[in-house]
PDB file of C-alpha atoms in Angstrom:
ATOM      1  CA  UNK A 352      26.028  80.243 -73.381  1.00 68.00           C
ATOM      2  CA  UNK A 353      23.738  77.660 -74.961  1.00 77.00           C
ATOM      3  CA  UNK A 354      20.077  76.730 -74.591  1.00 79.00           C
ATOM      4  CA  UNK A 355      19.930  73.515 -72.569  1.00 85.00           C
ATOM      5  CA  UNK A 356      16.332  72.596 -71.672  1.00 89.00           C
ATOM      6  CA  UNK A 357      12.759  73.742 -71.466  1.00 90.00           C
ATOM      7  CA  UNK A 358      10.477  72.811 -68.568  1.00 88.00           C
ATOM      8  CA  UNK A 359       6.871  71.685 -68.535  1.00 90.00           C
ATOM      9  CA  UNK A 360       4.962  71.082 -65.314  1.00 88.00           C
ATOM     10  CA  UNK A 361       2.848  67.970 -65.874  1.00 90.00           C
ATOM     11  CA  UNK A 362      -0.248  66.566 -64.230  1.00 88.00           C
ATOM     12  CA  UNK A 363       0.712  62.904 -64.679  1.00 92.00           C
ATOM     13  CA  UNK A 364       4.379  61.987 -65.129  1.00 95.00           C
ATOM     14  CA  UNK A 365       3.817  58.474 -66.502  1.00 96.00           C
ATOM     15  CA  UNK A 366       1.217  59.621 -69.042  1.00 96.00           C
ATOM     16  CA  UNK A 367       3.518  62.446 -70.172  1.00 96.00           C
ATOM     17  CA  UNK A 368       6.572  60.181 -70.470  1.00 97.00           C
ATOM     18  CA  UNK A 369       4.512  57.721 -72.535  1.00 97.00           C
ATOM     19  CA  UNK A 370       3.383  60.544 -74.873  1.00 97.00           C
ATOM     20  CA  UNK A 371       6.879  61.925 -75.443  1.00 97.00           C
ATOM     21  CA  UNK A 372       8.661  58.546 -75.724  1.00 97.00           C
ATOM     22  CA  UNK A 373       6.138  56.390 -77.579  1.00 97.00           C
ATOM     23  CA  UNK A 374       4.499  58.983 -79.838  1.00 97.00           C
ATOM     24  CA  UNK A 375       7.083  61.734 -80.278  1.00 96.00           C
ATOM     25  CA  UNK A 376      10.082  59.373 -80.089  1.00 95.00           C
ATOM     26  CA  UNK A 377      12.189  61.097 -77.451  1.00 96.00           C
ATOM     27  CA  UNK A 378      14.395  59.000 -75.204  1.00 97.00           C
ATOM     28  CA  UNK A 379      13.932  59.084 -71.430  1.00 98.00           C
ATOM     29  CA  UNK A 380      17.335  60.204 -70.116  1.00 96.00           C
ATOM     30  CA  UNK A 381      16.661  60.424 -66.375  1.00 94.00           C
ATOM     31  CA  UNK A 382      13.735  60.266 -63.977  1.00 96.00           C
ATOM     32  CA  UNK A 383      14.315  60.982 -60.305  1.00 93.00           C
ATOM     33  CA  UNK A 384      12.455  62.053 -57.185  1.00 90.00           C
ATOM     34  CA  UNK A 385      13.096  65.684 -56.283  1.00 84.00           C
ATOM     35  CA  UNK A 386      11.356  65.745 -52.931  1.00 79.00           C
ATOM     36  CA  UNK A 387       8.567  63.865 -51.184  1.00 84.00           C
ATOM     37  CA  UNK A 388       5.898  64.830 -53.737  1.00 87.00           C
ATOM     38  CA  UNK A 389       7.946  65.830 -56.779  1.00 90.00           C
ATOM     39  CA  UNK A 390       9.466  63.924 -59.703  1.00 93.00           C
ATOM     40  CA  UNK A 391      11.694  65.307 -62.455  1.00 94.00           C
ATOM     41  CA  UNK A 392      12.412  63.650 -65.803  1.00 96.00           C
ATOM     42  CA  UNK A 393      14.598  64.700 -68.720  1.00 94.00           C
ATOM     43  CA  UNK A 394      13.866  63.506 -72.241  1.00 96.00           C
ATOM     44  CA  UNK A 395      15.797  63.745 -75.482  1.00 95.00           C
ATOM     45  CA  UNK A 396      19.395  62.956 -76.257  1.00 88.00           C
ATOM     46  CA  UNK A 397      21.200  65.916 -77.702  1.00 86.00           C
ATOM     47  CA  UNK A 398      22.001  69.484 -76.907  1.00 85.00           C
ATOM     48  CA  UNK A 399      18.476  70.524 -75.870  1.00 88.00           C
ATOM     49  CA  UNK A 400      16.198  68.441 -73.662  1.00 93.00           C
ATOM     50  CA  UNK A 401      12.680  68.574 -72.266  1.00 93.00           C
ATOM     51  CA  UNK A 402      12.355  68.638 -68.486  1.00 93.00           C
ATOM     52  CA  UNK A 403       9.077  67.335 -67.079  1.00 93.00           C
ATOM     53  CA  UNK A 404       8.198  68.144 -63.470  1.00 89.00           C
ATOM     54  CA  UNK A 405       5.339  66.531 -61.595  1.00 90.00           C
ATOM     55  CA  UNK A 406       4.640  68.195 -58.259  1.00 84.00           C
ATOM     56  CA  UNK A 407       1.703  66.716 -56.376  1.00 79.00           C
ATOM     57  CA  UNK A 408       1.449  69.819 -54.151  1.00 80.00           C
ATOM     58  CA  UNK A 409       1.082  72.175 -57.134  1.00 73.00           C
ATOM     59  CA  UNK A 410      -2.248  73.284 -58.587  1.00 69.00           C
ATOM     60  CA  UNK A 411      -3.202  71.775 -61.945  1.00 63.00           C
ATOM     61  CA  UNK A 412      -0.984  72.854 -64.813  1.00 58.00           C
ATOM     62  CA  UNK A 413      -2.091  75.842 -66.843  1.00 61.00           C
ATOM     63  CA  UNK A 414      -0.490  75.889 -70.273  1.00 63.00           C
ATOM     64  CA  UNK A 415      -0.656  78.942 -72.514  1.00 64.00           C
ATOM     65  CA  UNK A 416      -2.431  78.327 -75.802  1.00 65.00           C
ATOM     66  CA  UNK A 417       0.073  80.591 -77.544  1.00 67.00           C
ATOM     67  CA  UNK A 418       2.998  78.295 -76.714  1.00 77.00           C
ATOM     68  CA  UNK A 419       3.976  75.223 -78.726  1.00 84.00           C
ATOM     69  CA  UNK A 420       6.896  72.845 -79.081  1.00 90.00           C
ATOM     70  CA  UNK A 421       7.941  71.899 -82.596  1.00 91.00           C
ATOM     71  CA  UNK A 422       9.151  68.514 -83.799  1.00 94.00           C
ATOM     72  CA  UNK A 423      10.126  67.461 -87.320  1.00 94.00           C
ATOM     73  CA  UNK A 424       9.146  64.216 -89.045  1.00 95.00           C
ATOM     74  CA  UNK A 425      10.188  62.772 -92.390  1.00 96.00           C
ATOM     75  CA  UNK A 426       6.620  61.709 -93.233  1.00 97.00           C
ATOM     76  CA  UNK A 427       3.697  63.705 -91.859  1.00 97.00           C
ATOM     77  CA  UNK A 428       1.078  61.328 -93.271  1.00 97.00           C
ATOM     78  CA  UNK A 429       2.622  58.365 -91.416  1.00 97.00           C
ATOM     79  CA  UNK A 430       2.874  60.455 -88.248  1.00 97.00           C
ATOM     80  CA  UNK A 431      -0.808  61.406 -88.451  1.00 98.00           C
ATOM     81  CA  UNK A 432      -1.715  57.721 -88.620  1.00 98.00           C
ATOM     82  CA  UNK A 433       0.555  56.994 -85.641  1.00 97.00           C
ATOM     83  CA  UNK A 434      -1.151  59.804 -83.689  1.00 98.00           C
ATOM     84  CA  UNK A 435      -4.589  58.363 -84.476  1.00 98.00           C
ATOM     85  CA  UNK A 436      -3.411  54.864 -83.497  1.00 98.00           C
ATOM     86  CA  UNK A 437      -2.148  56.384 -80.220  1.00 97.00           C
ATOM     87  CA  UNK A 438      -5.719  57.460 -79.481  1.00 97.00           C
ATOM     88  CA  UNK A 439      -5.511  61.164 -80.265  1.00 96.00           C
ATOM     89  CA  UNK A 440      -8.401  62.306 -82.434  1.00 95.00           C
ATOM     90  CA  UNK A 441      -8.033  66.086 -82.194  1.00 96.00           C
ATOM     91  CA  UNK A 442      -5.604  67.049 -84.962  1.00 97.00           C
ATOM     92  CA  UNK A 443      -5.408  70.573 -86.359  1.00 96.00           C
ATOM     93  CA  UNK A 444      -4.256  70.538 -89.983  1.00 97.00           C
ATOM     94  CA  UNK A 445      -2.385  69.649 -92.067  1.00 97.00           C
ATOM     95  CA  UNK A 446      -1.534  73.285 -92.658  1.00 94.00           C
ATOM     96  CA  UNK A 447       0.546  74.130 -95.734  1.00 92.00           C
ATOM     97  CA  UNK A 448       1.540  77.803 -95.459  1.00 90.00           C
ATOM     98  CA  UNK A 449       3.934  77.570 -98.426  1.00 91.00           C
ATOM     99  CA  UNK A 450       5.536  75.005-100.735  1.00 91.00           C
ATOM    100  CA  UNK A 451       8.377  74.331 -98.258  1.00 93.00           C
ATOM    101  CA  UNK A 452       6.579  73.012 -95.182  1.00 92.00           C
ATOM    102  CA  UNK A 453       3.436  71.356 -93.882  1.00 94.00           C
ATOM    103  CA  UNK A 454       2.479  70.788 -90.254  1.00 93.00           C
ATOM    104  CA  UNK A 455      -0.183  69.771 -87.759  1.00 97.00           C
ATOM    105  CA  UNK A 456      -0.951  70.643 -84.158  1.00 93.00           C
ATOM    106  CA  UNK A 457      -1.947  68.203 -81.421  1.00 96.00           C
ATOM    107  CA  UNK A 458      -1.998  68.528 -77.632  1.00 94.00           C
ATOM    108  CA  UNK A 459       0.047  66.565 -75.136  1.00 93.00           C
ATOM    109  CA  UNK A 460      -1.685  65.109 -72.044  1.00 93.00           C
ATOM    110  CA  UNK A 461      -1.233  68.464 -70.246  1.00 88.00           C
ATOM    111  CA  UNK A 462      -2.728  70.681 -72.952  1.00 89.00           C
ATOM    112  CA  UNK A 463       0.635  71.787 -74.395  1.00 89.00           C
ATOM    113  CA  UNK A 464       0.367  72.433 -78.137  1.00 90.00           C
ATOM    114  CA  UNK A 465       2.712  70.226 -80.127  1.00 94.00           C
ATOM    115  CA  UNK A 466       3.530  71.147 -83.718  1.00 93.00           C
ATOM    116  CA  UNK A 467       4.758  68.349 -85.967  1.00 95.00           C
ATOM    117  CA  UNK A 468       6.219  69.519 -89.268  1.00 94.00           C
ATOM    118  CA  UNK A 469       7.553  68.030 -92.474  1.00 96.00           C
ATOM    119  CA  UNK A 470       9.814  69.894 -94.852  1.00 93.00           C
ATOM    120  CA  UNK A 471       8.568  69.528 -98.435  1.00 92.00           C
TER     121      UNK A 471
END
């Protein structure tokens, strides 16, 4: 068995796709209707993907503050500038817990914590 995807219920599909494709750099693989008021999209080429589900009949998304998705960048300083240019001003960090890694936290449009790390 292998881990295949993780799901996030989103409030606005287009805003979420823009965040994950333009800022994070994931590729939109598929986006399809899944009923009269539901859309499903998969992002990220590779073994593990992100599934976004927008369901207009569902109450607003509640995301746990103790959950985060981690992404790796080659240059955290450049990524921080890209995040600011994207219009995100709330950035937690950089945090350097040891000499091997540094990272920041931001939130996606749905309140999901996103950790972006650079190996030192």
